[in-house]
XYZ file of N, CA and C in Angstrom:
801
model
N 35.566 -37.181 -86.542
C 36.982 -37.213 -86.877
C 37.462 -35.807 -87.183
N 38.588 -35.405 -86.612
C 39.138 -34.074 -86.797
C 39.724 -33.938 -88.195
N 39.322 -32.884 -88.916
C 39.830 -32.624 -90.259
C 40.938 -31.587 -90.167
N 42.160 -31.961 -90.572
C 43.313 -31.063 -90.431
C 43.445 -30.117 -91.619
N 42.991 -30.536 -92.807
C 43.082 -29.683 -93.979
C 42.124 -28.497 -93.835
N 42.668 -27.277 -93.919
C 41.864 -26.075 -93.671
C 40.732 -25.947 -94.688
N 41.031 -26.191 -95.959
C 40.013 -26.066 -97.004
C 38.881 -27.065 -96.781
N 39.236 -28.305 -96.439
C 38.224 -29.324 -96.192
C 37.391 -28.981 -94.961
N 38.047 -28.442 -93.928
C 37.340 -28.073 -92.710
C 36.353 -26.940 -92.977
N 36.786 -25.956 -93.777
C 35.900 -24.839 -94.116
C 34.711 -25.308 -94.951
N 34.962 -26.230 -95.873
C 33.881 -26.744 -96.712
C 32.882 -27.547 -95.878
N 33.400 -28.314 -94.914
C 32.518 -29.073 -94.032
C 31.649 -28.134 -93.200
N 32.230 -27.028 -92.743
C 31.473 -26.055 -91.960
C 30.375 -25.407 -92.806
N 30.686 -25.090 -94.069
C 29.686 -24.502 -94.968
C 28.571 -25.499 -95.250
N 28.946 -26.762 -95.400
C 27.956 -27.798 -95.676
C 26.996 -27.948 -94.499
N 27.525 -27.921 -93.297
C 26.662 -28.040 -92.114
C 25.766 -26.812 -91.963
N 26.285 -25.639 -92.292
C 25.464 -24.432 -92.225
C 24.312 -24.522 -93.222
N 24.592 -25.004 -94.423
C 23.528 -25.161 -95.421
C 22.489 -26.177 -94.957
N 22.971 -27.288 -94.394
C 22.057 -28.315 -93.886
C 21.164 -27.746 -92.794
N 21.750 -26.970 -91.903
C 21.000 -26.339 -90.813
C 19.915 -25.419 -91.357
N 20.267 -24.573 -92.321
C 19.309 -23.609 -92.857
C 18.213 -24.291 -93.674
N 18.566 -25.319 -94.437
C 17.548 -26.024 -95.215
C 16.572 -26.766 -94.303
N 17.068 -27.312 -93.198
C 16.177 -27.973 -92.250
C 15.203 -26.967 -91.646
N 15.702 -25.803 -91.252
C 14.849 -24.790 -90.631
C 13.996 -24.052 -91.650
N 14.364 -24.125 -92.909
C 13.500 -23.573 -93.959
C 12.134 -24.255 -93.915
N 12.141 -25.559 -93.646
C 10.896 -26.313 -93.560
C 10.308 -26.298 -92.152
N 11.176 -26.373 -91.144
C 10.696 -26.538 -89.766
C 10.551 -25.231 -88.991
N 11.145 -24.147 -89.460
C 11.083 -22.807 -88.866
C 11.926 -22.688 -87.596
N 11.756 -23.614 -86.644
C 12.535 -23.563 -85.398
C 12.748 -24.972 -84.887
N 13.720 -25.129 -83.962
C 13.939 -26.419 -83.330
C 14.827 -26.226 -82.102
N 15.061 -27.337 -81.375
C 15.902 -27.284 -80.192
C 17.292 -27.847 -80.491
N 18.171 -27.778 -79.503
C 19.574 -28.147 -79.709
C 19.727 -29.612 -80.114
N 19.089 -30.518 -79.387
C 19.257 -31.946 -79.657
C 18.835 -32.303 -81.076
N 17.714 -31.743 -81.506
C 17.208 -32.057 -82.839
C 18.105 -31.479 -83.926
N 18.552 -30.237 -83.744
C 19.409 -29.608 -84.741
C 20.763 -30.307 -84.830
N 21.261 -30.760 -83.695
C 22.535 -31.485 -83.683
C 22.440 -32.745 -84.536
N 21.342 -33.456 -84.414
C 21.155 -34.665 -85.210
C 20.882 -34.332 -86.673
N 20.192 -33.227 -86.911
C 19.846 -32.843 -88.280
C 21.082 -32.527 -89.118
N 22.088 -31.903 -88.498
C 23.288 -31.548 -89.261
C 24.326 -32.657 -89.256
N 24.097 -33.716 -88.479
C 24.970 -34.876 -88.545
C 26.074 -34.958 -87.523
N 26.025 -34.144 -86.473
C 27.025 -34.247 -85.417
C 26.713 -35.463 -84.540
N 27.685 -36.325 -84.358
C 27.513 -37.531 -83.570
C 28.171 -37.386 -82.201
N 27.835 -38.302 -81.314
C 28.487 -38.333 -80.009
C 27.899 -37.337 -79.023
N 28.516 -37.283 -77.850
C 28.014 -36.450 -76.757
C 28.570 -35.040 -76.743
N 29.621 -34.779 -77.513
C 30.241 -33.462 -77.497
C 29.323 -32.416 -78.126
N 29.213 -31.259 -77.486
C 28.286 -30.219 -77.924
C 28.978 -28.969 -78.452
N 30.292 -28.876 -78.238
C 31.015 -27.637 -78.526
C 30.863 -27.214 -79.989
N 31.066 -28.147 -80.914
C 31.026 -27.803 -82.338
C 29.638 -27.322 -82.752
N 28.584 -27.951 -82.208
C 27.229 -27.556 -82.567
C 26.904 -26.168 -82.038
N 27.325 -25.885 -80.805
C 27.112 -24.537 -80.263
C 27.853 -23.491 -81.081
N 29.053 -23.832 -81.548
C 29.799 -22.899 -82.400
C 29.025 -22.594 -83.683
N 28.453 -23.640 -84.283
C 27.682 -23.452 -85.506
C 26.461 -22.573 -85.264
N 25.739 -22.841 -84.185
C 24.543 -22.052 -83.882
C 24.897 -20.605 -83.546
N 25.946 -20.413 -82.762
C 26.364 -19.059 -82.405
C 26.797 -18.267 -83.640
N 27.479 -18.934 -84.561
C 27.895 -18.271 -85.795
C 26.680 -17.867 -86.624
N 25.689 -18.765 -86.706
C 24.481 -18.468 -87.476
C 23.717 -17.294 -86.863
N 23.670 -17.239 -85.535
C 23.016 -16.114 -84.855
C 23.781 -14.821 -85.113
N 25.105 -14.872 -85.014
C 25.939 -13.685 -85.233
C 25.802 -13.154 -86.655
N 25.578 -14.047 -87.603
C 25.410 -13.647 -89.005
C 23.991 -13.179 -89.312
N 23.110 -13.271 -88.328
C 21.732 -12.846 -88.531
C 20.869 -13.866 -89.237
N 21.362 -15.103 -89.349
C 20.623 -16.148 -90.056
C 19.611 -16.841 -89.152
N 19.888 -16.856 -87.842
C 19.003 -17.484 -86.863
C 18.750 -16.535 -85.706
N 17.631 -16.743 -85.039
C 17.337 -16.098 -83.765
C 17.297 -17.164 -82.679
N 17.795 -16.821 -81.497
C 17.709 -17.725 -80.356
C 16.624 -17.227 -79.417
N 15.826 -18.169 -78.909
C 14.732 -17.815 -78.010
C 14.722 -18.785 -76.846
N 14.572 -18.262 -75.636
C 14.480 -19.101 -74.446
C 13.073 -19.020 -73.879
N 12.560 -20.176 -73.434
C 11.237 -20.190 -72.826
C 11.288 -21.036 -71.554
N 10.416 -20.745 -70.594
C 10.489 -21.434 -69.298
C 9.949 -22.846 -69.354
N 10.608 -23.754 -68.644
C 10.141 -25.123 -68.412
C 10.281 -25.398 -66.922
N 9.817 -26.561 -66.484
C 9.832 -26.875 -65.054
C 11.237 -26.869 -64.463
N 12.212 -27.258 -65.292
C 13.588 -27.351 -64.798
C 14.393 -26.080 -65.027
N 13.772 -25.044 -65.564
C 14.497 -23.796 -65.806
C 14.103 -23.169 -67.128
N 15.032 -23.149 -68.085
C 14.764 -22.587 -69.402
C 15.235 -23.546 -70.492
N 14.550 -23.495 -71.615
C 14.941 -24.284 -72.777
C 15.113 -23.349 -73.961
N 16.103 -23.650 -74.784
C 16.426 -22.781 -75.916
C 15.913 -23.338 -77.224
N 15.469 -22.434 -78.077
C 15.092 -22.743 -79.441
C 15.875 -21.835 -80.376
N 16.143 -22.349 -81.573
C 16.755 -21.538 -82.606
C 15.839 -21.562 -83.818
N 15.547 -20.363 -84.358
C 14.651 -20.287 -85.507
C 15.246 -19.449 -86.617
N 14.819 -19.705 -87.833
C 15.383 -19.043 -89.003
C 14.791 -17.648 -89.178
N 15.639 -16.712 -89.594
C 15.220 -15.335 -89.841
C 14.943 -15.142 -91.338
N 14.453 -13.960 -91.688
C 14.259 -13.638 -93.102
C 15.592 -13.659 -93.837
N 16.646 -13.196 -93.172
C 17.966 -13.227 -93.786
C 18.429 -14.664 -94.013
N 18.109 -15.532 -93.061
C 18.444 -16.938 -93.229
C 17.669 -17.577 -94.366
N 16.383 -17.232 -94.480
C 15.576 -17.759 -95.572
C 16.098 -17.317 -96.926
N 16.621 -16.089 -96.983
C 17.155 -15.584 -98.245
C 18.300 -16.436 -98.768
N 18.954 -17.175 -97.873
C 20.074 -18.026 -98.272
C 19.613 -19.341 -98.892
N 18.370 -19.736 -98.659
C 17.931 -21.081 -99.071
C 16.645 -21.087 -99.903
N 15.938 -19.981 -99.996
C 14.724 -19.939 -100.818
C 15.119 -19.981 -102.290
N 14.364 -20.748 -103.074
C 14.660 -20.867 -104.500
C 13.422 -20.550 -105.323
N 13.623 -20.415 -106.633
C 12.516 -20.103 -107.542
C 11.517 -21.242 -107.622
N 11.930 -22.444 -107.210
C 11.040 -23.609 -107.267
C 10.062 -23.667 -106.104
N 10.298 -22.862 -105.062
C 9.408 -22.870 -103.905
C 8.052 -22.266 -104.283
N 6.993 -23.062 -104.147
C 5.661 -22.586 -104.494
C 5.124 -21.585 -103.481
N 5.545 -21.740 -102.230
C 5.098 -20.865 -101.147
C 6.323 -20.365 -100.390
N 6.361 -19.072 -100.080
C 7.500 -18.541 -99.325
C 7.440 -19.064 -97.891
N 8.520 -19.666 -97.399
C 8.499 -20.270 -96.059
C 8.315 -19.223 -94.956
N 7.917 -19.707 -93.798
C 7.735 -18.837 -92.641
C 9.062 -18.608 -91.932
N 9.237 -17.416 -91.370
C 10.397 -17.160 -90.525
C 9.976 -17.230 -89.065
N 10.962 -17.361 -88.180
C 10.694 -17.596 -86.763
C 10.218 -16.320 -86.085
N 9.042 -16.386 -85.483
C 8.479 -15.282 -84.709
C 8.157 -15.808 -83.310
N 9.068 -15.628 -82.350
C 8.856 -16.172 -80.997
C 7.549 -15.737 -80.361
N 7.087 -14.531 -80.684
C 5.846 -14.036 -80.103
C 4.625 -14.832 -80.518
N 4.720 -15.554 -81.628
C 3.599 -16.361 -82.116
C 3.737 -17.833 -81.733
N 4.753 -18.142 -80.937
C 5.001 -19.523 -80.557
C 3.882 -20.036 -79.657
N 3.344 -21.205 -79.984
C 2.291 -21.821 -79.187
C 2.904 -22.923 -78.331
N 3.030 -22.670 -77.038
C 3.645 -23.645 -76.151
C 2.827 -24.932 -76.037
N 1.521 -24.838 -76.320
C 0.661 -26.018 -76.226
C 0.993 -27.051 -77.295
N 1.549 -26.613 -78.411
C 1.886 -27.528 -79.507
C 3.388 -27.666 -79.721
N 4.172 -27.005 -78.887
C 5.619 -26.983 -79.091
C 6.242 -28.370 -79.022
N 5.922 -29.149 -77.988
C 6.533 -30.464 -77.830
C 6.125 -31.406 -78.964
N 4.904 -31.240 -79.457
C 4.472 -32.050 -80.598
C 5.305 -31.705 -81.830
N 5.562 -30.435 -82.048
C 6.383 -30.017 -83.193
C 7.783 -30.612 -83.111
N 8.372 -30.568 -81.914
C 9.730 -31.082 -81.743
C 9.777 -32.595 -81.924
N 8.755 -33.294 -81.422
C 8.690 -34.739 -81.609
C 8.532 -35.080 -83.087
N 7.725 -34.320 -83.780
C 7.518 -34.544 -85.201
C 8.818 -34.379 -85.988
N 9.645 -33.425 -85.564
C 10.930 -33.220 -86.214
C 11.855 -34.415 -86.016
N 11.820 -35.006 -84.842
C 12.652 -36.189 -84.584
C 12.184 -37.369 -85.446
N 10.885 -37.480 -85.641
C 10.350 -38.527 -86.510
C 10.839 -38.306 -87.936
N 10.776 -37.079 -88.389
C 11.258 -36.758 -89.740
C 12.720 -37.155 -89.919
N 13.569 -36.751 -88.981
C 15.000 -37.042 -89.085
C 15.240 -38.544 -89.098
N 14.534 -39.277 -88.235
C 14.713 -40.732 -88.175
C 14.360 -41.385 -89.511
N 13.303 -40.904 -90.162
C 12.916 -41.464 -91.453
C 13.899 -41.059 -92.548
N 14.408 -39.843 -92.487
C 15.384 -39.400 -93.483
C 16.700 -40.147 -93.336
N 17.074 -40.490 -92.112
C 18.289 -41.265 -91.902
C 18.172 -42.665 -92.504
N 16.946 -43.117 -92.724
C 16.720 -44.436 -93.330
C 16.432 -44.328 -94.826
N 16.688 -43.157 -95.400
C 16.539 -42.998 -96.842
C 15.311 -42.247 -97.294
N 14.486 -41.778 -96.358
C 13.303 -41.024 -96.731
C 13.662 -39.670 -97.326
N 12.869 -39.215 -98.297
C 13.121 -37.928 -98.954
C 11.806 -37.177 -99.150
N 11.945 -35.892 -99.428
C 10.791 -35.078 -99.795
C 9.821 -34.799 -98.671
N 10.318 -34.727 -97.431
C 9.423 -34.463 -96.301
C 8.672 -33.156 -96.503
N 7.390 -33.173 -96.187
C 6.562 -31.976 -96.234
C 5.650 -31.963 -95.026
N 5.732 -30.914 -94.217
C 4.872 -30.794 -93.041
C 3.419 -30.589 -93.452
N 2.528 -31.230 -92.727
C 1.113 -31.148 -93.055
C 0.478 -29.807 -92.782
N 1.119 -28.978 -91.941
C 0.528 -27.681 -91.613
C 1.024 -26.561 -92.514
N 1.740 -26.889 -93.575
C 2.258 -25.885 -94.501
C 1.264 -25.629 -95.628
N 1.272 -24.402 -96.130
C 0.382 -24.052 -97.237
C 0.706 -24.874 -98.478
N 1.973 -25.235 -98.646
C 2.351 -26.050 -99.790
C 1.671 -27.414 -99.750
N 1.494 -27.952 -98.535
C 0.796 -29.232 -98.411
C -0.634 -29.099 -98.919
N -1.306 -28.030 -98.521
C -2.698 -27.834 -98.916
C -2.840 -27.651 -100.421
N -1.822 -27.017 -101.051
C -1.886 -26.841 -102.495
C -1.556 -28.127 -103.241
N -0.719 -28.987 -102.647
C -0.335 -30.238 -103.290
C -1.367 -31.336 -103.067
N -2.024 -31.311 -101.895
C -3.002 -32.354 -101.566
C -4.338 -31.715 -101.186
N -5.023 -31.121 -102.124
C -6.305 -30.474 -101.803
C -7.424 -31.499 -101.642
N -8.453 -31.094 -100.903
C -9.668 -31.885 -100.863
C -9.756 -32.928 -99.776
N -8.745 -33.000 -98.875
C -8.792 -33.991 -97.803
C -9.100 -33.306 -96.473
N -10.053 -33.849 -95.745
C -10.499 -33.216 -94.497
C -9.418 -33.237 -93.435
N -8.645 -34.312 -93.409
C -7.610 -34.430 -92.377
C -6.231 -34.300 -93.006
N -5.384 -33.466 -92.377
C -4.008 -33.328 -92.823
C -3.090 -34.031 -91.822
N -2.276 -34.980 -92.262
C -1.332 -35.637 -91.347
C -0.244 -34.670 -90.918
N 0.606 -35.118 -90.005
C 1.689 -34.258 -89.531
C 2.780 -34.090 -90.574
N 2.886 -35.042 -91.485
C 3.883 -34.923 -92.537
C 3.705 -35.991 -93.590
N 4.365 -35.768 -94.722
C 4.396 -36.735 -95.817
C 5.860 -36.965 -96.182
N 6.233 -38.224 -96.415
C 7.602 -38.530 -96.803
C 7.587 -39.717 -97.765
N 8.554 -39.741 -98.672
C 8.704 -40.847 -99.614
C 9.887 -41.704 -99.191
N 9.646 -42.986 -98.918
C 10.723 -43.897 -98.551
C 11.531 -44.272 -99.785
N 12.717 -44.826 -99.570
C 13.586 -45.177 -100.691
C 12.981 -46.276 -101.557
N 12.006 -47.001 -101.026
C 11.293 -48.016 -101.807
C 10.309 -47.393 -102.790
N 10.048 -46.080 -102.618
C 9.055 -45.397 -103.440
C 7.709 -45.251 -102.767
N 7.521 -45.913 -101.631
C 6.259 -45.808 -100.904
C 6.113 -44.420 -100.290
N 4.954 -43.816 -100.491
C 4.654 -42.515 -99.903
C 3.906 -42.748 -98.594
N 4.417 -42.169 -97.519
C 3.885 -42.423 -96.181
C 3.394 -41.122 -95.551
N 2.168 -41.141 -95.067
C 1.646 -40.046 -94.258
C 2.002 -40.338 -92.799
N 2.617 -39.386 -92.133
C 3.097 -39.580 -90.761
C 2.150 -38.904 -89.774
N 1.763 -39.659 -88.753
C 0.944 -39.138 -87.660
C 1.741 -39.283 -86.375
N 2.183 -38.175 -85.819
C 2.948 -38.186 -84.574
C 1.972 -38.006 -83.412
N 1.867 -39.027 -82.569
C 0.839 -39.053 -81.527
C 1.457 -38.951 -80.136
N 1.454 -37.783 -79.550
C 1.915 -37.637 -78.169
C 0.821 -38.059 -77.184
N -0.427 -37.809 -77.552
C -1.567 -38.158 -76.704
C -2.650 -38.801 -77.568
N -3.515 -39.550 -76.913
C -4.579 -40.260 -77.613
C -5.761 -39.334 -77.919
N -6.372 -39.573 -79.069
C -7.597 -38.885 -79.456
C -8.789 -39.777 -79.109
N -9.985 -39.272 -79.384
C -11.182 -40.075 -79.140
C -11.341 -41.116 -80.245
N -12.105 -42.145 -79.951
C -12.360 -43.199 -80.923
C -13.043 -42.639 -82.168
N -14.000 -41.746 -81.964
C -14.714 -41.149 -83.089
C -13.776 -40.349 -83.986
N -12.826 -39.651 -83.348
C -11.871 -38.868 -84.128
C -10.973 -39.775 -84.965
N -10.528 -40.885 -84.386
C -9.688 -41.810 -85.148
C -10.460 -42.401 -86.333
N -11.720 -42.697 -86.153
C -12.518 -43.236 -87.260
C -12.587 -42.222 -88.397
N -12.782 -40.953 -88.047
C -12.818 -39.903 -89.062
C -11.481 -39.802 -89.798
N -10.368 -39.892 -89.052
C -9.038 -39.815 -89.664
C -8.777 -41.031 -90.548
N -9.187 -42.211 -90.079
C -9.036 -43.430 -90.881
C -9.765 -43.283 -92.213
N -10.992 -42.762 -92.169
C -11.757 -42.560 -93.396
C -10.993 -41.663 -94.372
N -10.373 -40.611 -93.843
C -9.622 -39.681 -94.690
C -8.399 -40.355 -95.302
N -7.690 -41.162 -94.508
C -6.519 -41.867 -95.039
C -6.911 -42.891 -96.109
N -8.012 -43.585 -95.900
C -8.472 -44.543 -96.903
C -8.834 -43.833 -98.206
N -9.448 -42.659 -98.093
C -9.785 -41.877 -99.286
C -8.514 -41.421 -100.004
N -7.505 -41.023 -99.227
C -6.232 -40.605 -99.830
C -5.559 -41.771 -100.540
N -5.647 -42.960 -99.947
C -5.083 -44.155 -100.573
C -5.805 -44.481 -101.876
N -7.123 -44.396 -101.856
C -7.905 -44.678 -103.062
C -7.606 -43.667 -104.168
N -7.266 -42.440 -103.774
C -6.947 -41.392 -104.752
C -5.488 -41.444 -105.199
N -4.705 -42.385 -104.634
C -3.313 -42.532 -105.020
C -2.395 -41.475 -104.447
N -2.816 -40.815 -103.351
C -1.998 -39.751 -102.760
C -0.858 -40.322 -101.916
N -1.177 -41.272 -101.038
C -0.133 -41.945 -100.278
C -0.540 -43.381 -100.005
N 0.481 -44.211 -99.722
C 0.269 -45.653 -99.624
C 0.029 -46.137 -98.190
N 0.668 -45.469 -97.225
C 0.571 -45.888 -95.829
C 0.371 -44.669 -94.928
N -0.194 -44.932 -93.770
C -0.253 -43.945 -92.694
C 0.498 -44.539 -91.509
N 1.574 -43.911 -91.115
C 2.406 -44.421 -90.018
C 2.177 -43.593 -88.757
N 1.718 -44.269 -87.712
C 1.550 -43.627 -86.413
C 2.809 -43.849 -85.582
N 3.381 -42.753 -85.088
C 4.604 -42.828 -84.281
C 4.298 -42.275 -82.894
N 4.517 -43.113 -81.864
C 4.208 -42.759 -80.481
C 5.480 -42.595 -79.654
N 5.427 -41.825 -78.570
C 6.628 -41.613 -77.745
C 7.006 -42.800 -76.875
N 6.086 -43.762 -76.664
C 6.403 -44.868 -75.765
C 5.576 -46.097 -76.131
N 5.976 -47.246 -75.558
C 5.307 -48.519 -75.855
C 3.860 -48.542 -75.382
N 3.581 -47.909 -74.253
C 2.236 -47.940 -73.700
C 1.242 -47.239 -74.626
N 1.619 -46.090 -75.145
C 0.740 -45.375 -76.063
C 0.552 -46.166 -77.344
N 1.619 -46.787 -77.803
C 1.523 -47.620 -79.012
C 0.551 -48.776 -78.791
N 0.697 -49.473 -77.675
C -0.178 -50.609 -77.379
C -1.641 -50.170 -77.310
N -1.875 -49.022 -76.678
C -3.248 -48.521 -76.554
C -3.845 -48.201 -77.920
N -3.040 -47.582 -78.785
C -3.550 -47.210 -80.097
C -3.795 -48.446 -80.974
N -2.897 -49.419 -80.900
C -3.081 -50.658 -81.656
C -4.386 -51.339 -81.242
N -4.642 -51.399 -79.950
C -5.859 -52.036 -79.459
C -7.111 -51.242 -79.837
N -6.983 -49.912 -79.818
C -8.125 -49.091 -80.214
C -8.470 -49.342 -81.684
N -7.463 -49.369 -82.554
C -7.711 -49.643 -83.969
C -8.338 -51.020 -84.152
N -7.890 -51.996 -83.359
C -8.433 -53.352 -83.464
C -9.896 -53.407 -83.047
N -10.333 -52.460 -82.224
C -11.716 -52.462 -81.749
C -12.683 -51.823 -82.731
N -12.159 -51.122 -83.730
C -13.015 -50.447 -84.712
C -13.508 -51.473 -85.732
N -14.801 -51.540 -85.915
C -15.385 -52.546 -86.787
C -15.800 -52.013 -88.158
N -16.253 -50.763 -88.221
C -16.791 -50.231 -89.475
C -16.205 -48.847 -89.767
N -15.827 -48.634 -91.029
C -15.346 -47.331 -91.493
C -16.034 -47.025 -92.817
N -15.793 -45.820 -93.324
C -16.381 -45.426 -94.600
C -15.308 -45.466 -95.687
N -15.638 -46.092 -96.805
C -14.732 -46.115 -97.950
C -15.565 -45.898 -99.206
N -15.199 -44.862 -99.969
C -15.981 -44.488 -101.150
C -17.436 -44.230 -100.782
N -17.612 -43.579 -99.619
C -18.943 -43.197 -99.117
C -19.823 -44.393 -98.778
N -19.205 -45.553 -98.599
C -19.951 -46.773 -98.275
C -19.390 -47.370 -96.989
N -20.251 -47.748 -96.017
C -19.750 -48.414 -94.808
C -19.123 -49.766 -95.168
N -17.908 -49.997 -94.697
C -17.222 -51.264 -94.954
C -16.614 -51.769 -93.652
N -16.346 -53.037 -93.610
C -15.703 -53.636 -92.442
C -14.252 -53.181 -92.361
N -13.820 -52.794 -91.173
C -12.414 -52.402 -90.987
C -11.615 -53.675 -90.720
N -11.520 -54.493 -91.761
C -10.857 -55.783 -91.659
C -9.368 -55.640 -91.967
N -8.676 -56.776 -92.050
C -7.227 -56.762 -92.260
C -6.849 -56.041 -93.546
N -7.642 -56.205 -94.596
C -7.336 -55.559 -95.867
C -7.405 -54.051 -95.759
N -8.416 -53.535 -95.062
C -8.558 -52.094 -94.904
C -7.577 -51.528 -93.878
N -7.068 -52.399 -92.997
C -6.128 -51.925 -91.974
C -4.673 -52.014 -92.422
N -4.413 -52.639 -93.562
C -3.032 -52.914 -93.921
C -2.204 -51.662 -94.214
N -2.850 -50.537 -94.464
C -2.096 -49.321 -94.741
C -1.673 -48.592 -93.465
N -2.121 -49.051 -92.287
C -1.821 -48.352 -91.038
C -0.672 -49.044 -90.300
N 0.383 -48.298 -90.053
C 1.593 -48.806 -89.420
C 1.785 -48.138 -88.070
N 2.393 -48.857 -87.114
C 2.557 -48.356 -85.751
C 3.995 -48.555 -85.291
N 4.610 -47.464 -84.822
C 5.986 -47.516 -84.337
C 6.129 -46.587 -83.134
N 7.058 -46.928 -82.234
C 7.467 -45.958 -81.220
C 8.625 -45.152 -81.791
N 8.882 -44.006 -81.200
C 10.000 -43.178 -81.662
C 11.319 -43.922 -81.495
N 11.460 -44.658 -80.390
C 12.685 -45.412 -80.156
C 12.888 -46.470 -81.237
N 11.838 -47.163 -81.611
C 11.936 -48.156 -82.678
C 12.361 -47.507 -83.987
N 11.818 -46.340 -84.248
C 12.111 -45.655 -85.500
C 13.550 -45.142 -85.530
N 14.016 -44.612 -84.399
C 15.365 -44.036 -84.365
C 16.455 -45.095 -84.305
N 16.152 -46.252 -83.732
C 17.202 -47.241 -83.483
C 17.116 -48.495 -84.338
N 16.027 -48.650 -85.099
C 15.924 -49.824 -85.967
C 16.753 -49.613 -87.221
N 17.111 -50.719 -87.862
C 17.874 -50.670 -89.101
C 16.914 -50.837 -90.258
N 16.999 -49.962 -91.250
C 16.087 -50.048 -92.388
C 16.334 -51.327 -93.170
N 15.257 -51.863 -93.729
C 15.406 -53.111 -94.471
C 15.796 -52.848 -95.918
N 15.944 -53.906 -96.699
C 16.397 -53.768 -98.072
C 15.340 -53.178 -98.993
N 14.134 -53.086 -98.510
C 13.075 -52.508 -99.327
C 13.012 -50.996 -99.182
N 13.874 -50.440 -98.359
C 13.960 -48.995 -98.289
C 13.194 -48.364 -97.167
N 12.721 -49.131 -96.205
C 11.990 -48.529 -95.103
C 12.066 -49.395 -93.886
N 11.777 -48.812 -92.714
C 11.816 -49.583 -91.488
C 10.674 -50.576 -91.435
N 10.921 -51.734 -90.837
C 9.824 -52.679 -90.659
C 8.809 -52.070 -89.721
N 7.539 -52.261 -90.020
C 6.479 -51.640 -89.240
C 5.408 -52.660 -88.947
N 4.565 -52.364 -87.960
C 3.578 -53.348 -87.543
C 2.169 -52.820 -87.676
N 1.251 -53.711 -87.964
C -0.157 -53.367 -88.036
C -0.923 -54.321 -87.142
N -2.121 -53.924 -86.750
C -2.889 -54.736 -85.807
C -3.778 -55.715 -86.537
N -3.795 -56.953 -86.057
C -4.741 -57.943 -86.545
C -6.078 -57.760 -85.828
N -7.066 -58.564 -86.224
C -8.394 -58.446 -85.625
C -8.369 -58.649 -84.114
N -7.449 -59.496 -83.633
C -7.415 -59.781 -82.203
C -6.470 -58.861 -81.448
N -5.954 -57.826 -82.129
C -5.092 -56.853 -81.461
C -3.624 -57.194 -81.519
N -3.276 -58.374 -82.024
C -1.858 -58.702 -82.150
C -1.250 -57.936 -83.314
N 0.080 -57.890 -83.357
C 0.747 -57.167 -84.420
C 1.380 -58.144 -85.407
N 1.411 -57.702 -86.656
C 2.166 -58.438 -87.647
C 3.074 -57.449 -88.372
N 4.194 -57.934 -88.887
C 5.185 -57.043 -89.491
C 5.068 -57.036 -90.991
N 5.315 -55.851 -91.559
C 5.320 -55.697 -93.016
C 6.610 -55.034 -93.439
């Protein structure tokens, strides 16, 4: 909706700039589609978002970087040291990273962008306190765990969820090791659920069936059956389900877990 009052329009622009910088304070860089959703621009129109990004670049708050893809070039925008200076506070335990295109790893880029979309989808449903698993702050807050998830978020229900964004499948042995780590985190009271988010239904189905095939895991250094009770903390969603589902009254999206026969049940 067009805002005619100049003061209100200026305040809205400042609010979106702050939202943009706070998002990149945690994420360091992102693409146009993700940033557009992060600041709350709706619809297909792109003009206003490009204006915001161009202004941030002109002010020295962001850097723009283009990299080659099969269809041509794709753009990323990342936060600069000057941009970080606008949002860093005394409460930050670790100084955030600024965008360095030369250190960009194209092998993990699409995973990072997918993870950001998962974060936004959960925050739109009331999730708060997102923390990326690859940040030093995560290691200081959750020491002693062999496996670090892609992120941690607290749903409005109070449930703490470890997020695993899965673009590709891992080996069965690797999943067993990760399951053991999540069970240990649950026993230590670190988080309540581990949510696996996949890009498509086929990957989700494959992962659900793989989990159903696992019979034994380690809990408290003791081999135990990976039965329904031990599997209840593992949730499975596609990105489309997460972005388009309506959150329930308990403060989180309905999620599914695998039964012994590979079928899903909702929680």
